[in-house]
Amino acid sequence: MAAACVLLLLTACTPAEPGSRATGAASTTSQAAPTTAAGTAGGPQEPSAPATTGTPPAAEPAPGPATEQASAHDDPARIDVVVNKTRPLKPLDYAPSDLRLPNVPLGPGGDAAQVRESVAGAVEQLFAAAAADGVQLTLLSGFRSYQTQVSTYQYWVEVNGRAGADRVSARPGYSEHQTGLAVDIGDPSGACNLSACFADTAAGRWAAENAHRFGFIVRYQPGQEEVTGYAPEAWHLRYVGRKVAADMAGRDIRALETYFGLPEAPDYR
Ligand SMILES: [Zn+2]
């Protein structure tokens, strides 16, 4: 059991709550863990000002052409922060101050899936819209702390060495989940939760087609591994605000790095 629990935490996307998903994980781990080290990156610094309730955490960035300065995407308190293997959170132990659990159906581990206040509202709207279309979603994971990632990553370093650990676990301070702007979603069956086959489920297809309407992007898409540093994760949604999400969808830009004109981040420096 203990091993299984730890294993789940491997992927960046696995829920912070280890115990609750041991069973479901076993079936999906072989796929999810190795191929998706995702969960990823991140990190910025303490939000200087708490996000205003009901609105995006920070002013939405001007849609962003490649001319935008990289420094504009360093602040973890902003919804245009970009966290990847070359852009850790600043500070590394950043944690949002306005976390709450969205009022949506929860999957295994979902009881710990807190996100920032404005993101929680967007999650609730997205889930309600999916349900209205006859598609049931579950929430699996949200914010994960620096300390959680320290424990997980260290475990894998001890087991597989640093290189081996990097293949299955995000380094502490490099997970997008630490921003409180990312969620992992699943469906009630759980058969493809946190696995590549989620892309082919009704829930996965619905999210791919509609997430942008609620300010989310599917952060790690096929064919973008050399840009984002992660294998595709149809279940990992990142909140960027409706303006950016809609613009990316409309222009078929599939990586946040590309959209903001930031360097590709295939691996740690
Ligand atoms: Zn994730």
PDB file of C-alpha atoms and ligand atoms in Angstrom:
ATOM      1  CA  MET A   1       0.000   0.000   0.000  1.00  0.00           C
ATOM      2  CA  ALA A   2       2.651   2.441   0.955  1.00  0.00           C
ATOM      3  CA  ALA A   3       4.513   1.877  -2.235  1.00  0.00           C
ATOM      4  CA  ALA A   4       1.396   2.275  -4.271  1.00  0.00           C
ATOM      5  CA  CYS A   5       0.564   5.508  -2.561  1.00  0.00           C
ATOM      6  CA  VAL A   6       3.949   6.925  -3.201  1.00  0.00           C
ATOM      7  CA  LEU A   7       3.856   5.761  -6.739  1.00  0.00           C
ATOM      8  CA  LEU A   8       0.777   7.776  -7.345  1.00  0.00           C
ATOM      9  CA  LEU A   9       2.477  10.914  -6.315  1.00  0.00           C
ATOM     10  CA  LEU A  10       5.011  10.365  -8.947  1.00  0.00           C
ATOM     11  CA  THR A  11       3.428  12.072 -11.726  1.00  0.00           C
ATOM     12  CA  ALA A  12       3.056  15.662 -11.384  1.00  0.00           C
ATOM     13  CA  CYS A  13      -0.568  15.148 -11.881  1.00  0.00           C
ATOM     14  CA  THR A  14      -1.281  12.720  -9.211  1.00  0.00           C
ATOM     15  CA  PRO A  15      -3.325  13.977  -6.383  1.00  0.00           C
ATOM     16  CA  ALA A  16      -1.673  15.288  -3.343  1.00  0.00           C
ATOM     17  CA  GLU A  17      -3.695  12.943  -1.253  1.00  0.00           C
ATOM     18  CA  PRO A  18      -1.818   9.734  -1.543  1.00  0.00           C
ATOM     19  CA  GLY A  19      -3.891   7.335   0.391  1.00  0.00           C
ATOM     20  CA  SER A  20      -7.146   7.783  -1.348  1.00  0.00           C
ATOM     21  CA  ARG A  21      -6.119   6.641  -4.736  1.00  0.00           C
ATOM     22  CA  ALA A  22      -4.043   3.623  -4.258  1.00  0.00           C
ATOM     23  CA  THR A  23      -6.440   1.251  -5.885  1.00  0.00           C
ATOM     24  CA  GLY A  24      -7.307   3.213  -8.913  1.00  0.00           C
ATOM     25  CA  ALA A  25      -3.753   4.089  -9.439  1.00  0.00           C
ATOM     26  CA  ALA A  26      -2.501   0.640  -9.812  1.00  0.00           C
ATOM     27  CA  SER A  27      -4.270   0.164 -13.057  1.00  0.00           C
ATOM     28  CA  THR A  28      -3.232   3.408 -14.547  1.00  0.00           C
ATOM     29  CA  THR A  29       0.166   3.894 -13.102  1.00  0.00           C
ATOM     30  CA  SER A  30       1.999   1.909 -15.679  1.00  0.00           C
ATOM     31  CA  GLN A  31       0.848   4.358 -18.244  1.00  0.00           C
ATOM     32  CA  ALA A  32       0.549   7.522 -16.321  1.00  0.00           C
ATOM     33  CA  ALA A  33       3.603   7.482 -14.217  1.00  0.00           C
ATOM     34  CA  PRO A  34       6.276   6.796 -16.708  1.00  0.00           C
ATOM     35  CA  THR A  35       5.027   8.740 -19.589  1.00  0.00           C
ATOM     36  CA  THR A  36       3.742  11.737 -17.862  1.00  0.00           C
ATOM     37  CA  ALA A  37       5.949  13.289 -15.526  1.00  0.00           C
ATOM     38  CA  ALA A  38       3.768  15.978 -15.631  1.00  0.00           C
ATOM     39  CA  GLY A  39       2.445  17.664 -13.118  1.00  0.00           C
ATOM     40  CA  THR A  40       4.866  20.046 -13.276  1.00  0.00           C
ATOM     41  CA  ALA A  41       6.274  22.971 -12.846  1.00  0.00           C
ATOM     42  CA  GLY A  42       6.193  25.855 -11.469  1.00  0.00           C
ATOM     43  CA  GLY A  43       6.654  28.394  -9.630  1.00  0.00           C
ATOM     44  CA  PRO A  44       6.382  31.686  -8.617  1.00  0.00           C
ATOM     45  CA  GLN A  45       6.330  33.701  -5.639  1.00  0.00           C
ATOM     46  CA  GLU A  46       4.009  34.735  -2.960  1.00  0.00           C
ATOM     47  CA  PRO A  47       1.196  36.663  -4.426  1.00  0.00           C
ATOM     48  CA  SER A  48       1.684  40.170  -3.369  1.00  0.00           C
ATOM     49  CA  ALA A  49      -2.013  40.706  -3.467  1.00  0.00           C
ATOM     50  CA  PRO A  50      -4.639  38.088  -3.040  1.00  0.00           C
ATOM     51  CA  ALA A  51      -6.727  37.512  -6.083  1.00  0.00           C
ATOM     52  CA  THR A  52      -9.981  39.333  -6.056  1.00  0.00           C
ATOM     53  CA  THR A  53     -12.792  36.998  -5.378  1.00  0.00           C
ATOM     54  CA  GLY A  54     -14.695  36.107  -8.450  1.00  0.00           C
ATOM     55  CA  THR A  55     -12.251  37.554 -10.853  1.00  0.00           C
ATOM     56  CA  PRO A  56      -9.027  36.396 -12.326  1.00  0.00           C
ATOM     57  CA  PRO A  57      -6.174  36.451  -9.861  1.00  0.00           C
ATOM     58  CA  ALA A  58      -4.531  39.235 -11.657  1.00  0.00           C
ATOM     59  CA  ALA A  59      -5.179  41.433 -14.558  1.00  0.00           C
ATOM     60  CA  GLU A  60      -5.362  39.305 -17.606  1.00  0.00           C
ATOM     61  CA  PRO A  61      -2.252  39.706 -19.626  1.00  0.00           C
ATOM     62  CA  ALA A  62      -2.485  41.191 -22.989  1.00  0.00           C
ATOM     63  CA  PRO A  63      -2.775  38.320 -25.374  1.00  0.00           C
ATOM     64  CA  GLY A  64       0.439  37.617 -26.154  1.00  0.00           C
ATOM     65  CA  PRO A  65       2.479  37.851 -28.890  1.00  0.00           C
ATOM     66  CA  ALA A  66       5.942  36.669 -28.884  1.00  0.00           C
ATOM     67  CA  THR A  67       7.102  40.126 -28.126  1.00  0.00           C
ATOM     68  CA  GLU A  68       5.976  39.887 -24.556  1.00  0.00           C
ATOM     69  CA  GLN A  69       8.795  39.972 -22.071  1.00  0.00           C
ATOM     70  CA  ALA A  70       9.555  36.782 -20.247  1.00  0.00           C
ATOM     71  CA  SER A  71       9.631  38.577 -16.935  1.00  0.00           C
ATOM     72  CA  ALA A  72       5.932  39.185 -17.235  1.00  0.00           C
ATOM     73  CA  HIS A  73       5.345  35.490 -16.804  1.00  0.00           C
ATOM     74  CA  ASP A  74       7.406  34.993 -13.658  1.00  0.00           C
ATOM     75  CA  ASP A  75       4.893  36.146 -11.065  1.00  0.00           C
ATOM     76  CA  PRO A  76       3.073  33.128  -9.621  1.00  0.00           C
ATOM     77  CA  ALA A  77       0.274  35.345  -8.414  1.00  0.00           C
ATOM     78  CA  ARG A  78      -0.671  36.153 -11.999  1.00  0.00           C
ATOM     79  CA  ILE A  79      -2.706  33.917 -14.247  1.00  0.00           C
ATOM     80  CA  ASP A  80      -0.172  34.369 -17.033  1.00  0.00           C
ATOM     81  CA  VAL A  81       2.650  32.784 -15.065  1.00  0.00           C
ATOM     82  CA  VAL A  82       4.518  30.111 -16.992  1.00  0.00           C
ATOM     83  CA  VAL A  83       6.086  27.270 -15.067  1.00  0.00           C
ATOM     84  CA  ASN A  84       8.083  24.548 -16.755  1.00  0.00           C
ATOM     85  CA  LYS A  85      11.382  22.669 -16.456  1.00  0.00           C
ATOM     86  CA  THR A  86      13.376  25.839 -17.049  1.00  0.00           C
ATOM     87  CA  ARG A  87      11.054  28.190 -15.184  1.00  0.00           C
ATOM     88  CA  PRO A  88      10.684  27.154 -11.532  1.00  0.00           C
ATOM     89  CA  LEU A  89       8.330  28.904  -9.185  1.00  0.00           C
ATOM     90  CA  LYS A  90       9.767  31.975  -7.524  1.00  0.00           C
ATOM     91  CA  PRO A  91      10.074  31.437  -4.680  1.00  0.00           C
ATOM     92  CA  LEU A  92      10.378  27.697  -4.939  1.00  0.00           C
ATOM     93  CA  ASP A  93       8.042  27.192  -1.995  1.00  0.00           C
ATOM     94  CA  TYR A  94       5.339  29.549  -3.248  1.00  0.00           C
ATOM     95  CA  ALA A  95       1.791  28.808  -2.166  1.00  0.00           C
ATOM     96  CA  PRO A  96      -1.351  30.782  -3.031  1.00  0.00           C
ATOM     97  CA  SER A  97      -3.262  32.325  -0.152  1.00  0.00           C
ATOM     98  CA  ASP A  98      -6.773  31.993  -1.560  1.00  0.00           C
ATOM     99  CA  LEU A  99      -7.215  28.265  -2.036  1.00  0.00           C
ATOM    100  CA  ARG A 100     -10.567  26.536  -1.836  1.00  0.00           C
ATOM    101  CA  LEU A 101     -12.168  23.290  -2.930  1.00  0.00           C
ATOM    102  CA  PRO A 102     -14.494  23.724  -5.918  1.00  0.00           C
ATOM    103  CA  ASN A 103     -18.059  22.537  -5.414  1.00  0.00           C
ATOM    104  CA  VAL A 104     -17.973  19.772  -8.029  1.00  0.00           C
ATOM    105  CA  PRO A 105     -18.017  15.956  -8.073  1.00  0.00           C
ATOM    106  CA  LEU A 106     -14.751  14.643  -6.703  1.00  0.00           C
ATOM    107  CA  GLY A 107     -12.812  11.581  -7.824  1.00  0.00           C
ATOM    108  CA  PRO A 108     -10.178   9.676  -5.862  1.00  0.00           C
ATOM    109  CA  GLY A 109      -8.001  12.192  -4.067  1.00  0.00           C
ATOM    110  CA  GLY A 110     -10.271  15.020  -5.077  1.00  0.00           C
ATOM    111  CA  ASP A 111     -11.044  15.992  -1.526  1.00  0.00           C
ATOM    112  CA  ALA A 112      -7.666  17.690  -1.466  1.00  0.00           C
ATOM    113  CA  ALA A 113      -8.034  19.373  -4.847  1.00  0.00           C
ATOM    114  CA  GLN A 114      -8.022  22.995  -3.807  1.00  0.00           C
ATOM    115  CA  VAL A 115      -7.402  25.748  -6.343  1.00  0.00           C
ATOM    116  CA  ARG A 116      -7.313  29.522  -6.247  1.00  0.00           C
ATOM    117  CA  GLU A 117     -10.628  31.235  -5.647  1.00  0.00           C
ATOM    118  CA  SER A 118     -11.146  32.538  -9.163  1.00  0.00           C
ATOM    119  CA  VAL A 119     -10.138  29.199 -10.625  1.00  0.00           C
ATOM    120  CA  ALA A 120     -12.589  27.376  -8.387  1.00  0.00           C
ATOM    121  CA  GLY A 121     -15.444  29.374  -9.890  1.00  0.00           C
ATOM    122  CA  ALA A 122     -14.257  28.568 -13.391  1.00  0.00           C
ATOM    123  CA  VAL A 123     -13.989  24.872 -12.517  1.00  0.00           C
ATOM    124  CA  GLU A 124     -17.561  24.919 -11.250  1.00  0.00           C
ATOM    125  CA  GLN A 125     -18.783  26.551 -14.461  1.00  0.00           C
ATOM    126  CA  LEU A 126     -16.872  24.084 -16.621  1.00  0.00           C
ATOM    127  CA  PHE A 127     -18.225  21.064 -14.744  1.00  0.00           C
ATOM    128  CA  ALA A 128     -21.786  22.419 -14.893  1.00  0.00           C
ATOM    129  CA  ALA A 129     -21.542  22.989 -18.639  1.00  0.00           C
ATOM    130  CA  ALA A 130     -20.207  19.476 -19.193  1.00  0.00           C
ATOM    131  CA  ALA A 131     -23.030  18.006 -17.118  1.00  0.00           C
ATOM    132  CA  ALA A 132     -25.534  20.012 -19.145  1.00  0.00           C
ATOM    133  CA  ASP A 133     -24.105  18.323 -22.227  1.00  0.00           C
ATOM    134  CA  GLY A 134     -24.477  14.931 -20.567  1.00  0.00           C
ATOM    135  CA  VAL A 135     -20.787  14.549 -19.741  1.00  0.00           C
ATOM    136  CA  GLN A 136     -19.830  13.809 -16.158  1.00  0.00           C
ATOM    137  CA  LEU A 137     -16.466  15.026 -14.937  1.00  0.00           C
ATOM    138  CA  THR A 138     -14.697  14.450 -11.630  1.00  0.00           C
ATOM    139  CA  LEU A 139     -12.020  16.557 -10.000  1.00  0.00           C
ATOM    140  CA  LEU A 140      -8.881  14.625  -9.070  1.00  0.00           C
ATOM    141  CA  SER A 141      -6.192  17.100  -8.172  1.00  0.00           C
ATOM    142  CA  GLY A 142      -5.473  20.764  -7.747  1.00  0.00           C
ATOM    143  CA  PHE A 143      -2.872  22.596  -5.706  1.00  0.00           C
ATOM    144  CA  ARG A 144       0.074  20.567  -4.532  1.00  0.00           C
ATOM    145  CA  SER A 145       2.535  22.053  -2.091  1.00  0.00           C
ATOM    146  CA  TYR A 146       6.272  22.333  -2.419  1.00  0.00           C
ATOM    147  CA  GLN A 147       6.686  20.040   0.576  1.00  0.00           C
ATOM    148  CA  THR A 148       4.532  17.363  -0.993  1.00  0.00           C
ATOM    149  CA  GLN A 149       6.713  17.429  -4.066  1.00  0.00           C
ATOM    150  CA  VAL A 150       9.886  17.366  -1.968  1.00  0.00           C
ATOM    151  CA  SER A 151       8.827  14.101  -0.376  1.00  0.00           C
ATOM    152  CA  THR A 152       7.712  12.543  -3.615  1.00  0.00           C
ATOM    153  CA  TYR A 153      10.751  13.530  -5.613  1.00  0.00           C
ATOM    154  CA  GLN A 154      13.164  12.501  -2.853  1.00  0.00           C
ATOM    155  CA  TYR A 155      11.591   9.091  -2.696  1.00  0.00           C
ATOM    156  CA  TRP A 156      12.302   8.555  -6.367  1.00  0.00           C
ATOM    157  CA  VAL A 157      15.824   9.853  -6.144  1.00  0.00           C
ATOM    158  CA  GLU A 158      16.495   7.266  -3.469  1.00  0.00           C
ATOM    159  CA  VAL A 159      14.894   4.529  -5.516  1.00  0.00           C
ATOM    160  CA  ASN A 160      16.067   5.373  -9.031  1.00  0.00           C
ATOM    161  CA  GLY A 161      18.676   8.081  -8.732  1.00  0.00           C
ATOM    162  CA  ARG A 162      18.209  11.631  -9.924  1.00  0.00           C
ATOM    163  CA  ALA A 163      17.985  10.864 -13.628  1.00  0.00           C
ATOM    164  CA  GLY A 164      15.454   8.165 -12.974  1.00  0.00           C
ATOM    165  CA  ALA A 165      13.463  10.411 -10.677  1.00  0.00           C
ATOM    166  CA  ASP A 166      13.304  13.118 -13.324  1.00  0.00           C
ATOM    167  CA  ARG A 167      11.572  10.755 -15.690  1.00  0.00           C
ATOM    168  CA  VAL A 168       8.652  10.166 -13.379  1.00  0.00           C
ATOM    169  CA  SER A 169       8.384  13.090 -10.989  1.00  0.00           C
ATOM    170  CA  ALA A 170       8.528  16.839 -11.232  1.00  0.00           C
ATOM    171  CA  ARG A 171      11.257  18.424  -9.152  1.00  0.00           C
ATOM    172  CA  PRO A 172      10.029  20.415  -6.168  1.00  0.00           C
ATOM    173  CA  GLY A 173       9.191  23.940  -7.225  1.00  0.00           C
ATOM    174  CA  TYR A 174       8.697  22.970 -10.855  1.00  0.00           C
ATOM    175  CA  SER A 175       5.132  21.693 -10.782  1.00  0.00           C
ATOM    176  CA  GLU A 176       2.381  23.761 -12.323  1.00  0.00           C
ATOM    177  CA  HIS A 177       0.071  22.342  -9.680  1.00  0.00           C
ATOM    178  CA  GLN A 178       1.918  24.451  -7.107  1.00  0.00           C
ATOM    179  CA  THR A 179       0.462  27.606  -8.639  1.00  0.00           C
ATOM    180  CA  GLY A 180      -3.104  26.670  -7.703  1.00  0.00           C
ATOM    181  CA  LEU A 181      -4.037  27.319 -11.341  1.00  0.00           C
ATOM    182  CA  ALA A 182      -4.019  23.702 -12.564  1.00  0.00           C
ATOM    183  CA  VAL A 183      -6.401  20.807 -12.111  1.00  0.00           C
ATOM    184  CA  ASP A 184      -6.518  17.191 -13.154  1.00  0.00           C
ATOM    185  CA  ILE A 185      -9.930  15.942 -14.193  1.00  0.00           C
ATOM    186  CA  GLY A 186     -11.313  12.450 -14.648  1.00  0.00           C
ATOM    187  CA  ASP A 187     -14.619  10.744 -15.172  1.00  0.00           C
ATOM    188  CA  PRO A 188     -16.777   8.662 -12.834  1.00  0.00           C
ATOM    189  CA  SER A 189     -15.591   5.315 -14.204  1.00  0.00           C
ATOM    190  CA  GLY A 190     -11.998   6.187 -13.444  1.00  0.00           C
ATOM    191  CA  ALA A 191     -10.814   3.678 -16.017  1.00  0.00           C
ATOM    192  CA  CYS A 192      -8.646   6.194 -17.815  1.00  0.00           C
ATOM    193  CA  ASN A 193      -7.982   8.646 -15.022  1.00  0.00           C
ATOM    194  CA  LEU A 194      -4.508  10.148 -15.322  1.00  0.00           C
ATOM    195  CA  SER A 195      -3.826   7.906 -18.292  1.00  0.00           C
ATOM    196  CA  ALA A 196      -3.263   8.512 -21.978  1.00  0.00           C
ATOM    197  CA  CYS A 197      -6.598   6.906 -22.854  1.00  0.00           C
ATOM    198  CA  PHE A 198      -8.441   9.734 -21.091  1.00  0.00           C
ATOM    199  CA  ALA A 199      -8.087  11.681 -24.330  1.00  0.00           C
ATOM    200  CA  ASP A 200     -10.506   9.255 -25.959  1.00  0.00           C
ATOM    201  CA  THR A 201     -13.171   9.334 -23.255  1.00  0.00           C
ATOM    202  CA  ALA A 202     -16.271  11.483 -23.500  1.00  0.00           C
ATOM    203  CA  ALA A 203     -14.913  13.594 -20.664  1.00  0.00           C
ATOM    204  CA  GLY A 204     -11.547  14.025 -22.326  1.00  0.00           C
ATOM    205  CA  ARG A 205     -13.029  14.934 -25.678  1.00  0.00           C
ATOM    206  CA  TRP A 206     -15.449  17.387 -24.106  1.00  0.00           C
ATOM    207  CA  ALA A 207     -12.663  19.091 -22.189  1.00  0.00           C
ATOM    208  CA  ALA A 208     -10.482  19.381 -25.278  1.00  0.00           C
ATOM    209  CA  GLU A 209     -13.287  21.056 -27.196  1.00  0.00           C
ATOM    210  CA  ASN A 210     -14.732  23.252 -24.486  1.00  0.00           C
ATOM    211  CA  ALA A 211     -12.188  24.026 -21.775  1.00  0.00           C
ATOM    212  CA  HIS A 212     -11.210  27.296 -23.434  1.00  0.00           C
ATOM    213  CA  ARG A 213     -14.733  28.657 -22.974  1.00  0.00           C
ATOM    214  CA  PHE A 214     -14.059  28.694 -19.236  1.00  0.00           C
ATOM    215  CA  GLY A 215     -10.515  30.001 -19.324  1.00  0.00           C
ATOM    216  CA  PHE A 216      -8.636  26.699 -19.367  1.00  0.00           C
ATOM    217  CA  ILE A 217      -6.192  25.121 -21.768  1.00  0.00           C
ATOM    218  CA  VAL A 218      -5.112  21.500 -22.057  1.00  0.00           C
ATOM    219  CA  ARG A 219      -1.585  22.316 -21.007  1.00  0.00           C
ATOM    220  CA  TYR A 220       0.323  19.333 -22.404  1.00  0.00           C
ATOM    221  CA  GLN A 221      -0.786  18.425 -25.886  1.00  0.00           C
ATOM    222  CA  PRO A 222       0.420  15.859 -28.420  1.00  0.00           C
ATOM    223  CA  GLY A 223       3.375  16.952 -30.480  1.00  0.00           C
ATOM    224  CA  GLN A 224       4.439  19.572 -27.948  1.00  0.00           C
ATOM    225  CA  GLU A 225       6.816  17.504 -25.819  1.00  0.00           C
ATOM    226  CA  GLU A 226       9.885  19.436 -26.890  1.00  0.00           C
ATOM    227  CA  VAL A 227       8.188  22.699 -26.043  1.00  0.00           C
ATOM    228  CA  THR A 228       6.467  21.905 -22.766  1.00  0.00           C
ATOM    229  CA  GLY A 229       8.773  19.154 -21.522  1.00  0.00           C
ATOM    230  CA  TYR A 230       5.903  16.767 -20.895  1.00  0.00           C
ATOM    231  CA  ALA A 231       4.081  13.989 -22.669  1.00  0.00           C
ATOM    232  CA  PRO A 232       0.450  14.692 -23.537  1.00  0.00           C
ATOM    233  CA  GLU A 233      -1.931  14.923 -20.579  1.00  0.00           C
ATOM    234  CA  ALA A 234      -5.506  15.304 -21.719  1.00  0.00           C
ATOM    235  CA  TRP A 235      -6.594  15.544 -18.083  1.00  0.00           C
ATOM    236  CA  HIS A 236      -4.370  18.417 -16.959  1.00  0.00           C
ATOM    237  CA  LEU A 237      -6.116  21.751 -17.383  1.00  0.00           C
ATOM    238  CA  ARG A 238      -4.420  25.043 -16.681  1.00  0.00           C
ATOM    239  CA  TYR A 239      -6.356  28.222 -15.997  1.00  0.00           C
ATOM    240  CA  VAL A 240      -5.125  31.161 -18.073  1.00  0.00           C
ATOM    241  CA  GLY A 241      -8.286  33.267 -18.278  1.00  0.00           C
ATOM    242  CA  ARG A 242     -10.893  33.307 -21.010  1.00  0.00           C
ATOM    243  CA  LYS A 243      -9.169  35.824 -23.200  1.00  0.00           C
ATOM    244  CA  VAL A 244      -5.951  33.891 -23.567  1.00  0.00           C
ATOM    245  CA  ALA A 245      -7.654  30.502 -23.708  1.00  0.00           C
ATOM    246  CA  ALA A 246     -10.009  31.611 -26.451  1.00  0.00           C
ATOM    247  CA  ASP A 247      -7.213  33.278 -28.394  1.00  0.00           C
ATOM    248  CA  MET A 248      -5.036  30.163 -28.240  1.00  0.00           C
ATOM    249  CA  ALA A 249      -7.930  27.995 -29.361  1.00  0.00           C
ATOM    250  CA  GLY A 250      -8.830  30.361 -32.169  1.00  0.00           C
ATOM    251  CA  ARG A 251      -5.282  30.456 -33.458  1.00  0.00           C
ATOM    252  CA  ASP A 252      -4.634  26.765 -32.767  1.00  0.00           C
ATOM    253  CA  ILE A 253      -1.618  27.532 -30.601  1.00  0.00           C
ATOM    254  CA  ARG A 254      -1.025  24.453 -28.498  1.00  0.00           C
ATOM    255  CA  ALA A 255       1.645  25.429 -26.003  1.00  0.00           C
ATOM    256  CA  LEU A 256       1.674  28.297 -23.538  1.00  0.00           C
ATOM    257  CA  GLU A 257       5.372  28.802 -24.200  1.00  0.00           C
ATOM    258  CA  THR A 258       4.672  29.322 -27.892  1.00  0.00           C
ATOM    259  CA  TYR A 259       1.817  31.699 -27.217  1.00  0.00           C
ATOM    260  CA  PHE A 260       3.870  33.922 -24.945  1.00  0.00           C
ATOM    261  CA  GLY A 261       7.023  33.690 -27.040  1.00  0.00           C
ATOM    262  CA  LEU A 262       9.012  31.912 -24.341  1.00  0.00           C
ATOM    263  CA  PRO A 263      11.853  29.456 -24.943  1.00  0.00           C
ATOM    264  CA  GLU A 264      11.076  25.783 -25.349  1.00  0.00           C
ATOM    265  CA  ALA A 265      11.618  23.784 -22.178  1.00  0.00           C
ATOM    266  CA  PRO A 266      12.264  20.158 -23.107  1.00  0.00           C
ATOM    267  CA  ASP A 267      14.220  19.432 -19.950  1.00  0.00           C
ATOM    268  CA  TYR A 268      15.780  20.901 -16.833  1.00  0.00           C
ATOM    269  CA  ARG A 269      18.746  23.098 -17.471  1.00  0.00           C
TER     270      ARG A 269
HETATM  271 ZN    ZN B   1      -1.810  17.673 -13.587  1.00  0.00          ZN
END
